[in-house]
mmCIF file of C-alpha atoms in Angstrom:
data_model
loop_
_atom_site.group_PDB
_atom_site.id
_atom_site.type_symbol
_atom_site.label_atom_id
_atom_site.label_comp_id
_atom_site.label_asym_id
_atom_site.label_seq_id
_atom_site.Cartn_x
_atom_site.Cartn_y
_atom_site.Cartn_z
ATOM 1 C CA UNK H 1 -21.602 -40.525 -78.563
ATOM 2 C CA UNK H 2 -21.706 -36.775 -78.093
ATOM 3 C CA UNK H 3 -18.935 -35.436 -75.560
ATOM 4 C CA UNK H 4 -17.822 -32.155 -76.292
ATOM 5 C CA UNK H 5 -17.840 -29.404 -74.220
ATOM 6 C CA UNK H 6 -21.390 -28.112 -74.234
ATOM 7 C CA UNK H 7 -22.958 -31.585 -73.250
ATOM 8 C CA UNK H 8 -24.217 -33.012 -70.473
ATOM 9 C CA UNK H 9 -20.931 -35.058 -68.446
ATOM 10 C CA UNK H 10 -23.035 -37.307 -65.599
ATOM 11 C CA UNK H 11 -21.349 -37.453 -62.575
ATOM 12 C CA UNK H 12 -20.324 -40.505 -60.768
ATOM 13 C CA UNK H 13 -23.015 -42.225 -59.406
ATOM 14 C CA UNK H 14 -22.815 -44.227 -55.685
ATOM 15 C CA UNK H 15 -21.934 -47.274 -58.021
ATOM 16 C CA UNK H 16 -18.800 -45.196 -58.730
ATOM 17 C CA UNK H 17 -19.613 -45.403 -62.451
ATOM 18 C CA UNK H 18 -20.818 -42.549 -64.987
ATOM 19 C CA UNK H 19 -24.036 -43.646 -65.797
ATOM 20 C CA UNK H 20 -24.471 -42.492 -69.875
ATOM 21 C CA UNK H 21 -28.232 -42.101 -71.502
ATOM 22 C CA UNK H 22 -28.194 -42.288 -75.043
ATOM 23 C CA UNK H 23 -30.300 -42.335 -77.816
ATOM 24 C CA UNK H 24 -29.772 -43.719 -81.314
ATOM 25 C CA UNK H 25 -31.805 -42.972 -84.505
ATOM 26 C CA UNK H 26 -32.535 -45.768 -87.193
ATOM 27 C CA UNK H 27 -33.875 -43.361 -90.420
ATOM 28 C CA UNK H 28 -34.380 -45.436 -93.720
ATOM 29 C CA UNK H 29 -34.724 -44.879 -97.173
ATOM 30 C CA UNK H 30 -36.298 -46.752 -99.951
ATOM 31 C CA UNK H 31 -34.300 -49.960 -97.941
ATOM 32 C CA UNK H 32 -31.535 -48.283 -97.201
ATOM 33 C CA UNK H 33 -30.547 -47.260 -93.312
ATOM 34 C CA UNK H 34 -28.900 -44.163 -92.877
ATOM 35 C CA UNK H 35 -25.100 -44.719 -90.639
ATOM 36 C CA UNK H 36 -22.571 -41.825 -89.754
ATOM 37 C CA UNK H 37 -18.968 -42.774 -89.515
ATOM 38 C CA UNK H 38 -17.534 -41.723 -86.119
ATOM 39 C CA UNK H 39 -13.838 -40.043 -85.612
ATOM 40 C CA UNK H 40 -12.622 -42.028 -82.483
ATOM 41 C CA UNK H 41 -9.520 -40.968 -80.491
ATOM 42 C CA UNK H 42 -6.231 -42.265 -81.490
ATOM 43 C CA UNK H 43 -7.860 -41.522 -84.833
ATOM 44 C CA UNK H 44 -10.358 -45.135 -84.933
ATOM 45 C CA UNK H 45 -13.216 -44.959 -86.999
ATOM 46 C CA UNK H 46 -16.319 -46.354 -86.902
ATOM 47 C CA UNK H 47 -20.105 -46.678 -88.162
ATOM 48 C CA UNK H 48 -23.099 -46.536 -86.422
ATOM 49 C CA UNK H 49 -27.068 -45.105 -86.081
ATOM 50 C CA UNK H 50 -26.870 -41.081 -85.615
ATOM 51 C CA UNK H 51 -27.788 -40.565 -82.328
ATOM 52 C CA UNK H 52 -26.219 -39.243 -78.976
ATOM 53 C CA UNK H 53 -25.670 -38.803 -75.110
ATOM 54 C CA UNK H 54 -29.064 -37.222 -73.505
ATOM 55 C CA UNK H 55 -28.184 -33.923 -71.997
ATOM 56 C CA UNK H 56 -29.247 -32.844 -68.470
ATOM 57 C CA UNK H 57 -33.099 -32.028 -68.700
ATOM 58 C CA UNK H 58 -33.732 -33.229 -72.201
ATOM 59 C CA UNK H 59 -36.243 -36.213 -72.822
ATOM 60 C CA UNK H 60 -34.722 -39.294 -75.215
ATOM 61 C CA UNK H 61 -36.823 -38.323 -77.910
ATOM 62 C CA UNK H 62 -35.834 -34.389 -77.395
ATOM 63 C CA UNK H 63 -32.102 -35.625 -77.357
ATOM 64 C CA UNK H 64 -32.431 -37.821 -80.589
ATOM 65 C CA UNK H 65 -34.190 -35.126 -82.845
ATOM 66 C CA UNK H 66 -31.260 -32.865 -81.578
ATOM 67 C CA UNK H 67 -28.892 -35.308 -82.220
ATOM 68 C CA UNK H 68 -29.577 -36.217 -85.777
ATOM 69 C CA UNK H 69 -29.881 -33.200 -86.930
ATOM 70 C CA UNK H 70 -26.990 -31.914 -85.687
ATOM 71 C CA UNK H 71 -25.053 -34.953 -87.017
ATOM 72 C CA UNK H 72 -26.835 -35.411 -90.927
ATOM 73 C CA UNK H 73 -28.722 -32.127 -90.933
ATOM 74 C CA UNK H 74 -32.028 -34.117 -91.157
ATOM 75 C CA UNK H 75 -34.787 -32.888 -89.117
ATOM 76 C CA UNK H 76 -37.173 -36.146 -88.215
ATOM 77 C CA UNK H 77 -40.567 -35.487 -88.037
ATOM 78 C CA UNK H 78 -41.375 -38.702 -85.459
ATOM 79 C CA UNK H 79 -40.910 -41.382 -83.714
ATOM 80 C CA UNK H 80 -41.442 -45.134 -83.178
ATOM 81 C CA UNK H 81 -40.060 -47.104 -80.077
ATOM 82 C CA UNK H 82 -38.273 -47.961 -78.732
ATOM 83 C CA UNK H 83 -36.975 -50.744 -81.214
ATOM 84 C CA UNK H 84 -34.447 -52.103 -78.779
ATOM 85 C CA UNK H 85 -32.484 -50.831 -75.700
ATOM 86 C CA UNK H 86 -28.645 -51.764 -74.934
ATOM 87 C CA UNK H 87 -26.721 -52.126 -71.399
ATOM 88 C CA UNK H 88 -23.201 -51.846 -71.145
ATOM 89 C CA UNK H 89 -21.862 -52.793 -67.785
ATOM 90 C CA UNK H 90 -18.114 -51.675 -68.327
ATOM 91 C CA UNK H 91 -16.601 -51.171 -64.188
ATOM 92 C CA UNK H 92 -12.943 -51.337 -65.287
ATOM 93 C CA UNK H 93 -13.497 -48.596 -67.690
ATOM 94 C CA UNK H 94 -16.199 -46.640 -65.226
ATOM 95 C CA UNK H 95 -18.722 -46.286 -66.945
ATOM 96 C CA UNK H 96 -22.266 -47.558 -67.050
ATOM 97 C CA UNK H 97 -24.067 -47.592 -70.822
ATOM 98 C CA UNK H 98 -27.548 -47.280 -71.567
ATOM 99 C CA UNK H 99 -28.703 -47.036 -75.156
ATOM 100 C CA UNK H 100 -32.443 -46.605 -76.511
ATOM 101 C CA UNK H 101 -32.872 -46.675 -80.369
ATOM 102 C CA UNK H 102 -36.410 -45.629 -81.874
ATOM 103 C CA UNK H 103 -36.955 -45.385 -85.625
ATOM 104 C CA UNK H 104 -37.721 -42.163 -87.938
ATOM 105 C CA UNK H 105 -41.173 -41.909 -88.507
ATOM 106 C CA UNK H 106 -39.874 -39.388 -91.329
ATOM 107 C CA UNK H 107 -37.725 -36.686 -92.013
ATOM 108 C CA UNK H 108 -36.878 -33.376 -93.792
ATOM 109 C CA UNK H 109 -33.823 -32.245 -95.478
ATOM 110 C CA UNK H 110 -30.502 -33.277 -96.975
ATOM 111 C CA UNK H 111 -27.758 -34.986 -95.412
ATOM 112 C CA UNK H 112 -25.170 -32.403 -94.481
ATOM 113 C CA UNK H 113 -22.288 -32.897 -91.659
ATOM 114 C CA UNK H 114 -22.170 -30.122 -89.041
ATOM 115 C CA UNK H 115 -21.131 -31.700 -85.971
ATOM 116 C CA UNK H 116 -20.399 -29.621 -83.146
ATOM 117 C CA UNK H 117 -18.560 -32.312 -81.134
ATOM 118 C CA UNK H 118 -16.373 -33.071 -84.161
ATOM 119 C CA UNK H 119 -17.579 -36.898 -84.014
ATOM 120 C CA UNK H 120 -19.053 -37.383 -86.632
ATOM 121 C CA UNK H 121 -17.250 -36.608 -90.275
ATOM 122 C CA UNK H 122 -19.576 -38.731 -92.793
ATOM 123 C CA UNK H 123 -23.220 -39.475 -93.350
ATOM 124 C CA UNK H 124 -24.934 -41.923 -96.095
ATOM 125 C CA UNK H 125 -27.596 -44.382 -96.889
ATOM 126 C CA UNK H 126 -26.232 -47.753 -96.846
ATOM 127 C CA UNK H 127 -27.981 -50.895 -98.290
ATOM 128 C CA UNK H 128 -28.275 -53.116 -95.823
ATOM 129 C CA UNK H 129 -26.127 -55.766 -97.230
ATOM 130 C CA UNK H 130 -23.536 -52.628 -96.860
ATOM 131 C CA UNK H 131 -24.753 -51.550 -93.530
ATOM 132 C CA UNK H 132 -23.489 -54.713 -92.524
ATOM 133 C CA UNK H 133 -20.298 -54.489 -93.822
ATOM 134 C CA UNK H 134 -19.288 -51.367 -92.209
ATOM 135 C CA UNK H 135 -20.580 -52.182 -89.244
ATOM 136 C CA UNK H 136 -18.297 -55.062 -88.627
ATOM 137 C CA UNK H 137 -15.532 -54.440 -86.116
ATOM 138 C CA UNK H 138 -17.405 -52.070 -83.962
ATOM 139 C CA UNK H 139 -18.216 -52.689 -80.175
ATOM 140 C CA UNK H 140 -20.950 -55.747 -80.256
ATOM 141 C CA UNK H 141 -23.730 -53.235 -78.042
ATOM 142 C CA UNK H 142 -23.796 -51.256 -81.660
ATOM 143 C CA UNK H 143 -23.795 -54.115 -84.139
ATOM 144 C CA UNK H 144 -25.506 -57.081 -82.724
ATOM 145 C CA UNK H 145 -28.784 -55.074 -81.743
ATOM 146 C CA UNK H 146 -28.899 -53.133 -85.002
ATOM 147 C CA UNK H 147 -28.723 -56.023 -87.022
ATOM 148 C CA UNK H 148 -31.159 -57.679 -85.109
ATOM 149 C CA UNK H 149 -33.494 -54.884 -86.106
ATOM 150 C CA UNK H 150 -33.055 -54.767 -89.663
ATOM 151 C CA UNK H 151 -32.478 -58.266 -90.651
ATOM 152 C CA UNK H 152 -35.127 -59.739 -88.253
ATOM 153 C CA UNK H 153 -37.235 -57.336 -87.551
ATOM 154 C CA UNK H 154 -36.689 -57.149 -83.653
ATOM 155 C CA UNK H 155 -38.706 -53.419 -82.861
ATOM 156 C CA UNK H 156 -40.011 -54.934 -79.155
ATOM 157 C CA UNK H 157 -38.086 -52.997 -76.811
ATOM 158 C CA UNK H 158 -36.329 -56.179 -75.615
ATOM 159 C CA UNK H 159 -32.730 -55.255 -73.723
ATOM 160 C CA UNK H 160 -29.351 -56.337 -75.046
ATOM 161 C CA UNK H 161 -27.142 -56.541 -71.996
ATOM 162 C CA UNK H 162 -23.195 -56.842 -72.162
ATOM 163 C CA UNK H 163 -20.441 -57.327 -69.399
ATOM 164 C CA UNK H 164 -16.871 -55.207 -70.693
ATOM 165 C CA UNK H 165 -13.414 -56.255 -68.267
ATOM 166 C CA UNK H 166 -10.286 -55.377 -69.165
ATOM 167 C CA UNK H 167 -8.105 -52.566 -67.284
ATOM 168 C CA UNK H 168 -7.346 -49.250 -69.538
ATOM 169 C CA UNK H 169 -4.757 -49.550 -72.148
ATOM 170 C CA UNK H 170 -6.127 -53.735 -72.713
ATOM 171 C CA UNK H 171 -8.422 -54.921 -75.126
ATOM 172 C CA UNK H 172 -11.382 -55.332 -73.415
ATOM 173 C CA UNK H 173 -13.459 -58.725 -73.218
ATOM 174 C CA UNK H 174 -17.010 -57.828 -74.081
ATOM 175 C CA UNK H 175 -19.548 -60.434 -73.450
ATOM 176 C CA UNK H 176 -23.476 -60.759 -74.143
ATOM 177 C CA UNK H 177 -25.115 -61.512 -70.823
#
């Protein structure tokens, strides 16, 4: 998720939560999917779709072509969606999550890594059987709905809706509501 300096920070809602939009891009390739791996702080990595937080007067679809291009270079030429959307209800952390991922219609260019939040610091086609694999040990709102697309088929726009406790410093409980 984009955070540096230049993007859109929501402010706390009545809720008392930050209330994050984001978009996230699934682009394939003669059946491969395309994942970036993420630099976390504390220096965790990850994998997921490119994609990012949806600035201040910027549409989802606006905020996803910016997005993946910024993070692979690739410039997408449309859009179908959305596939699936994700809630993340997280009040110990303060933060509300909600995710919309739409698929790559097409796209121009070559993968190339120029970041400007410093996130992400790789970008490849995956098979899926791979995809998979590199997903595993992220945060369930990234896996479980991405998998759902690509192994069976789920592109309805249905919501995936998780619950995370757990005060700052714990491991959080995450569970599918």
């Amino acid at each position: 998720m984009a955070s540096g300096p230049d993007h859109y920070v929501p402010p706390v809602a009545a809720d008392g939560l930050r209330h994050w939009q984001v978009a996230g891009g699934v682009v394939r390739h003669e059946g491969s999917v395309l994942l970036v791996k993420n630099l976390r702080p504390g220096g965790r990595e990850d994998w997921s779709t490119p994609g990012g937080v949806v600035d201040a007067g910027e549409s989802i679809l606006e905020a996803l072509t910016r997005e993946v291009n910024e993070e692979t270079g690739l410039t997408v030429r449309g859009w179908r969606g959305p596939l699936y959307r994700v809630e993340v209800h997280a009040p110990d952390a303060g933060f509300r999550l909600e995710v919309e991922a739409h698929e790559a219609l097409g796209y121009d260019g070559e993968i190339a890594i120029d970041d400007p939040d410093g996130i992400v610091v790789a970008a490849e086609f995956c098979a899926l059987t791979d995809a998979a694999a590199l997903l595993a040990g992220n945060r369930p709102w990234v896996t479980e709905p991405l998998l759902a697309h690509l192994t069976e088929g789920v592109d309805d726009g249905r919501w995936f809706r998780y619950r995370m406790t757990g005060a700052r410093g714990e491991r959080p409980t995450i569970e599918r509501q």
